[in-house]
PDB file of C-alpha atoms in Angstrom:
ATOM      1  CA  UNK A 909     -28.300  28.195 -78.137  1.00 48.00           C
ATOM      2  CA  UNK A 910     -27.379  25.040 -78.423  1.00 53.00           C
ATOM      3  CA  UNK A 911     -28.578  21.791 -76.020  1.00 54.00           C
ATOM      4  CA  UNK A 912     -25.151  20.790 -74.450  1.00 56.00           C
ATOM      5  CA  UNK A 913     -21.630  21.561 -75.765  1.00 60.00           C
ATOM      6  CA  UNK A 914     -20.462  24.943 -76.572  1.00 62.00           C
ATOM      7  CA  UNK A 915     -22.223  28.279 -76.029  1.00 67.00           C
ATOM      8  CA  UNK A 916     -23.613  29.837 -79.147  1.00 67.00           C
ATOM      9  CA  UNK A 917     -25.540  32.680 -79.963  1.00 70.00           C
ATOM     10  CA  UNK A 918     -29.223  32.810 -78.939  1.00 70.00           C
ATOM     11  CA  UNK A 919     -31.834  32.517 -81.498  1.00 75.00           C
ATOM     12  CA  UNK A 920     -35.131  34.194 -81.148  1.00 84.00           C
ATOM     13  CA  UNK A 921     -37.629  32.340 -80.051  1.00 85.00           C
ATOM     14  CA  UNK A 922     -41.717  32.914 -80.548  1.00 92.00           C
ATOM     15  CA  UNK A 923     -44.791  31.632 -78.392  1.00 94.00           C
ATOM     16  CA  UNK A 924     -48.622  31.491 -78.744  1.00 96.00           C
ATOM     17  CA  UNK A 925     -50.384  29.963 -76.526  1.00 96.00           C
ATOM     18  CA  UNK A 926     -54.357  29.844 -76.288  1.00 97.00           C
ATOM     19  CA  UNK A 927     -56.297  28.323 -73.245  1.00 97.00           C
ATOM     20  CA  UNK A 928     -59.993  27.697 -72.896  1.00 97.00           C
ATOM     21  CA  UNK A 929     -61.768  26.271 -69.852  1.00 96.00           C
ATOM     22  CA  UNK A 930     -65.395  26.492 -68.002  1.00 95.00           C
ATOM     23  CA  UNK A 931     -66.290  27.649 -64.180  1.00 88.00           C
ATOM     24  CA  UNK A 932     -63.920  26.241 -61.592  1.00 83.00           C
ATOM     25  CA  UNK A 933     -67.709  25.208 -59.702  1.00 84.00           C
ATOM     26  CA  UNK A 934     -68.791  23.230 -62.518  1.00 88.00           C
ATOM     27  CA  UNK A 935     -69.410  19.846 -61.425  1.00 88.00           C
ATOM     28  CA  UNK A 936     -68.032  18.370 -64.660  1.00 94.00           C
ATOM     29  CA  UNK A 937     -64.576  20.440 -65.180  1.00 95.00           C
ATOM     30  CA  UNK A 938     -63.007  20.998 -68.618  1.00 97.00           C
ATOM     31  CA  UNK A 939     -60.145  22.837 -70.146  1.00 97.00           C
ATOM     32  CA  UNK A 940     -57.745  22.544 -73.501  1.00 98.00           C
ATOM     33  CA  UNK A 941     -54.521  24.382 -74.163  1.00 98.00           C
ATOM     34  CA  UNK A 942     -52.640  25.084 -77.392  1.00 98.00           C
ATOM     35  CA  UNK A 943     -48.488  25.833 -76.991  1.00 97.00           C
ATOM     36  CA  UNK A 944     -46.904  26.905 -80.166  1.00 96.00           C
ATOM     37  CA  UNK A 945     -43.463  27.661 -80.133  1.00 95.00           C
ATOM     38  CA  UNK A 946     -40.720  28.191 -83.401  1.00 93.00           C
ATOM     39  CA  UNK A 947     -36.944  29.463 -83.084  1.00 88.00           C
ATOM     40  CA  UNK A 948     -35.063  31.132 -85.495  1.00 84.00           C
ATOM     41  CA  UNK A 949     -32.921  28.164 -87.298  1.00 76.00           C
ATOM     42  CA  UNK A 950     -35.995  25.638 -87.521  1.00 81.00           C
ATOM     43  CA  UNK A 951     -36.243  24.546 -84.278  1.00 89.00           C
ATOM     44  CA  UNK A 952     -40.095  23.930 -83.140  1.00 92.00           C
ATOM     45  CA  UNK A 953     -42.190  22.983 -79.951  1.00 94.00           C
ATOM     46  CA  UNK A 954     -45.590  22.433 -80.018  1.00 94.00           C
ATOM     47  CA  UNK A 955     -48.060  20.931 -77.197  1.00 96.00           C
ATOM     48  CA  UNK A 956     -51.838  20.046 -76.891  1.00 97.00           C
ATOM     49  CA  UNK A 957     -53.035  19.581 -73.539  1.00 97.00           C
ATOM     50  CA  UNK A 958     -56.406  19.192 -72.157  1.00 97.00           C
ATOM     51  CA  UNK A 959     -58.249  17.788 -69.312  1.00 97.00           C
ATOM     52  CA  UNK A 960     -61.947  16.843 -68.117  1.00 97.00           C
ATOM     53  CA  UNK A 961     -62.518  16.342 -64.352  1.00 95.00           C
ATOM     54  CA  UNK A 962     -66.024  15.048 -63.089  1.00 95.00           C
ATOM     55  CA  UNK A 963     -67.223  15.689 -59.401  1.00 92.00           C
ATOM     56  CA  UNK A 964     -70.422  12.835 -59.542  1.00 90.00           C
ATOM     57  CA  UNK A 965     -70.854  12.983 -55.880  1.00 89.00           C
ATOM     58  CA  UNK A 966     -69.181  15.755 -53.048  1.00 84.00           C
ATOM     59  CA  UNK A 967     -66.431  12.865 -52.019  1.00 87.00           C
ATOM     60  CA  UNK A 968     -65.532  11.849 -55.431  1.00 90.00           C
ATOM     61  CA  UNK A 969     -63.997  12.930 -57.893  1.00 92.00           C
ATOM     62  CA  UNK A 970     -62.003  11.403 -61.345  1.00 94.00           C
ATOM     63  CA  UNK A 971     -59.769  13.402 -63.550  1.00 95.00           C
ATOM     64  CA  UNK A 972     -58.383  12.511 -66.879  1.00 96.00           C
ATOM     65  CA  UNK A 973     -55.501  15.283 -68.293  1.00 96.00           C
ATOM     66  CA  UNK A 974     -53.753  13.759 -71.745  1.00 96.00           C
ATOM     67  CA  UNK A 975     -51.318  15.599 -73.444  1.00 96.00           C
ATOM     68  CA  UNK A 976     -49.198  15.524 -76.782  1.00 97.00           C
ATOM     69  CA  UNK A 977     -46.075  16.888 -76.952  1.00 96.00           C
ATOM     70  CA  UNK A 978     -43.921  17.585 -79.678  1.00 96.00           C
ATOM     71  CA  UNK A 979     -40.318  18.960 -80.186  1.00 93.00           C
ATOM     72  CA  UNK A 980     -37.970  19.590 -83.125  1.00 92.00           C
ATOM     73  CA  UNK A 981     -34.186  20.645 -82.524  1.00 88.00           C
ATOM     74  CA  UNK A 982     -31.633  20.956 -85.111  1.00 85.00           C
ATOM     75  CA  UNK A 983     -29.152  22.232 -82.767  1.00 83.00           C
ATOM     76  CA  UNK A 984     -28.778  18.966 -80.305  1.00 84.00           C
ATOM     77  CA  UNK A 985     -25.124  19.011 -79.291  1.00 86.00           C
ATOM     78  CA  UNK A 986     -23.492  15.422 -80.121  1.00 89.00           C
ATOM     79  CA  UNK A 987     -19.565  15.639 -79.478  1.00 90.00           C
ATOM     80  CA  UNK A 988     -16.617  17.625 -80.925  1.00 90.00           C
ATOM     81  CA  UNK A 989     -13.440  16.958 -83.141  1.00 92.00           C
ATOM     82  CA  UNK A 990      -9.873  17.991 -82.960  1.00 91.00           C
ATOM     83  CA  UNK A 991      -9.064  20.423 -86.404  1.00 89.00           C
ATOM     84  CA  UNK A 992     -11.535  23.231 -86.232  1.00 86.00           C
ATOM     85  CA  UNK A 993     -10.577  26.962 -86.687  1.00 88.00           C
ATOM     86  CA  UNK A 994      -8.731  28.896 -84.095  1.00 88.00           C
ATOM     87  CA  UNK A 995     -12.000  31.170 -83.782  1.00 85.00           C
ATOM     88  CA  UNK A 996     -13.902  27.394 -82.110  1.00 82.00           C
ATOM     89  CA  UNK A 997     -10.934  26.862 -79.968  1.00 84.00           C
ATOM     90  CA  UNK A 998      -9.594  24.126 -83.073  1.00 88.00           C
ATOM     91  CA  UNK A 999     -12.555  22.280 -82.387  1.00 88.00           C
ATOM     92  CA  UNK A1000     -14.808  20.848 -84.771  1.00 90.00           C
ATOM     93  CA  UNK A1001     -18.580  20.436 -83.084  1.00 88.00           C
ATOM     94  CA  UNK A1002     -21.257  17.967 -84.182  1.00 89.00           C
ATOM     95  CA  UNK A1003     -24.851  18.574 -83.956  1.00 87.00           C
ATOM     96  CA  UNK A1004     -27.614  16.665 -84.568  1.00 90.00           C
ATOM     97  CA  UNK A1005     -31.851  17.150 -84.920  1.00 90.00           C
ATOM     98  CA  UNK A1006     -34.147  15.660 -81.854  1.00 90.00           C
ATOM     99  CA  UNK A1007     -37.621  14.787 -83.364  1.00 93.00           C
ATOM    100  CA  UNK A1008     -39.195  13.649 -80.219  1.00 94.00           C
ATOM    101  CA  UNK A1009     -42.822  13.144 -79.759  1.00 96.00           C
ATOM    102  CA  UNK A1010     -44.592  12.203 -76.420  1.00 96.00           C
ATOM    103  CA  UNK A1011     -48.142  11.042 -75.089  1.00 96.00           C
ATOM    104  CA  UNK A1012     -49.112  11.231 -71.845  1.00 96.00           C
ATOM    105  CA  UNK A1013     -52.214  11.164 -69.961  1.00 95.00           C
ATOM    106  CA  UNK A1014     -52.258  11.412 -66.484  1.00 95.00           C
ATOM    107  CA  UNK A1015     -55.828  10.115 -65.144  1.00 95.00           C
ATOM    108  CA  UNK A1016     -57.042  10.788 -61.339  1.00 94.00           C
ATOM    109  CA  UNK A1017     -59.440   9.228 -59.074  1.00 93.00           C
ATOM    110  CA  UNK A1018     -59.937  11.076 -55.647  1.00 91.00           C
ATOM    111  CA  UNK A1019     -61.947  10.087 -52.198  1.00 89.00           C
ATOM    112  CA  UNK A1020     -62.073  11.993 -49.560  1.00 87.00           C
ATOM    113  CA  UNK A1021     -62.085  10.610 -46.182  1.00 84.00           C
ATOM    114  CA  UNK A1022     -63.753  12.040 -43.270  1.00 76.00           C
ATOM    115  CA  UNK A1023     -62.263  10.332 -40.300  1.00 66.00           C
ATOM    116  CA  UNK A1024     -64.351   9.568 -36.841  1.00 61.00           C
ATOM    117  CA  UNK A1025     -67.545   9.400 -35.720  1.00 63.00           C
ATOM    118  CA  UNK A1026     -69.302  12.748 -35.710  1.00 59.00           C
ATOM    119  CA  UNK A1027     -67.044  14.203 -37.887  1.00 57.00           C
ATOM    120  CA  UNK A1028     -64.118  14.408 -35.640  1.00 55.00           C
ATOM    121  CA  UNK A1029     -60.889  15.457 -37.917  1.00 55.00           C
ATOM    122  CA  UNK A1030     -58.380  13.087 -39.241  1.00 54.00           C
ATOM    123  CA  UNK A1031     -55.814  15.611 -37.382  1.00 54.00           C
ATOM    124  CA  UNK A1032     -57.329  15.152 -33.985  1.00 53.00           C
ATOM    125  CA  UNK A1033     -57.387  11.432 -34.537  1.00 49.00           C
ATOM    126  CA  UNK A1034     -53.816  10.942 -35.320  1.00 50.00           C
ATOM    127  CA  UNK A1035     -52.799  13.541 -32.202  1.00 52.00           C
ATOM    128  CA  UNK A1036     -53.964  10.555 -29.885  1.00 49.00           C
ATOM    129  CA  UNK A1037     -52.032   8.901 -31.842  1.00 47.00           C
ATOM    130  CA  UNK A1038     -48.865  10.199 -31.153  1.00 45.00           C
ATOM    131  CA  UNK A1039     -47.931   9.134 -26.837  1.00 45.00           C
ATOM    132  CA  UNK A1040     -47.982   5.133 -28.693  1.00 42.00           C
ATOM    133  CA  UNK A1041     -45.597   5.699 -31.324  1.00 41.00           C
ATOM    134  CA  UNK A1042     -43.334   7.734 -28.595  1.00 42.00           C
ATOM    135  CA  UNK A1043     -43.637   4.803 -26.647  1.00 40.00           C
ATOM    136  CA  UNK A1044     -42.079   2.812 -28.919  1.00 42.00           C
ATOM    137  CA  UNK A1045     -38.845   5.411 -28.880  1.00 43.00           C
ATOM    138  CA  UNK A1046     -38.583   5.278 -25.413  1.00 44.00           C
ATOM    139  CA  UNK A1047     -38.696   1.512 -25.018  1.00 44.00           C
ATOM    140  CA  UNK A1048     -34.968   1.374 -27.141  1.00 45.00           C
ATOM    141  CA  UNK A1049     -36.501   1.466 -31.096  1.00 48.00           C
ATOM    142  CA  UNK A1050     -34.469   4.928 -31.978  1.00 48.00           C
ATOM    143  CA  UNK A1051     -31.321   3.009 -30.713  1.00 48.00           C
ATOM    144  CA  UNK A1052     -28.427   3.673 -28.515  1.00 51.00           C
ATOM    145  CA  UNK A1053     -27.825   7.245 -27.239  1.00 51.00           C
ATOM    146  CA  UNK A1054     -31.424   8.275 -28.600  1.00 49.00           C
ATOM    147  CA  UNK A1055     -32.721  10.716 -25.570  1.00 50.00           C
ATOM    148  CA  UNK A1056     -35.283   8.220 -23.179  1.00 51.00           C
ATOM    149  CA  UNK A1057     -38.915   9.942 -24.341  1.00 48.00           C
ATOM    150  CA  UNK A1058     -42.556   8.956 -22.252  1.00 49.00           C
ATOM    151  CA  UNK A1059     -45.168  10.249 -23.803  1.00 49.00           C
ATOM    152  CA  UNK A1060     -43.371  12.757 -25.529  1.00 48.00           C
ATOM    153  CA  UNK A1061     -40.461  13.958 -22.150  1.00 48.00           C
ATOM    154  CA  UNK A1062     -37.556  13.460 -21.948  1.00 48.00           C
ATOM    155  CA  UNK A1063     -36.558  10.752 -18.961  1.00 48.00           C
ATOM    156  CA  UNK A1064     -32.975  10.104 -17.129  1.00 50.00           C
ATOM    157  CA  UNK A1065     -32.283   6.318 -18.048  1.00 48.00           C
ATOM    158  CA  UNK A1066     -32.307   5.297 -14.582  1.00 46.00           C
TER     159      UNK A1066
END
């Protein structure tokens, strides 16, 4: 198969992958990953991948996931050129090979918030919320022809 440009056959393709992590309770989190892919015609993908994630206190938390990534394609459709054979449509493709490498990390730092005093929910908080920011709709913010809302009705605009 080709990556853009004409449709070709399909080349078998093989895949090993191998994982390895601890308990999802664990207060410090780890995990790795091997990807190891090869298609017939030399075309190769490989990717390591990991990640540690540390809980030090029951609100916090801080995550750090890098990766590698690396990809090999000899079959990277480029353009095509009048005078092929009739059997290409007397076209004349051109390929290239993608040798791309990437590294990435992506790196987390989490808080949770509990919102009120004696533990009310962050939901309930914002419900009360809600007749102030209708207020604003009914005083003319949504525009003309927007329905006239208090406190969440709908009004006649007399």
């Amino acid at each position: 198969m080709t990556r853009g440009g004409p449709s070709m056959a399909t080349p078998a393709y093989r895949v090993g992958i191998v994982s390895l992590s601890n308990g999802f309770a664990a207060k410090t989190r780890w995990r790795g990953r091997v990807y190891y892919g090869r298609r017939e015609g030399g075309g190769l993908t490989y990717r390591l991948s990991g990640g540690i994630a540390v809980r030090p206190a029951p609100r916090w938390s801080l995550s750090v996931d890098p990766n590698y990534l690396r990809h090999v394609d000899h079959q990277q459709y480029v353009t095509e050129l009048a005078g092929g054979p009739v059997a290409t449509y007397s076209r004349r493709y051109v390929f290239a090979t993608v040798d791309q490498s990437t590294w990435l990390a992506q790196i987390r730092f989490n808080y949770t918030i509990k919102a009120g005093p004696h533990g009310r929910s962050l939901r309930r908080a914002l419900r009360r919320e809600r007749p102030v920011l209708r207020s604003r709709r009914a005083a003319g913010a949504a525009g003309p022809g927007a329905p006239n809302l208090r406190h969440g009705r709908e009004h006649d605009h007399a």
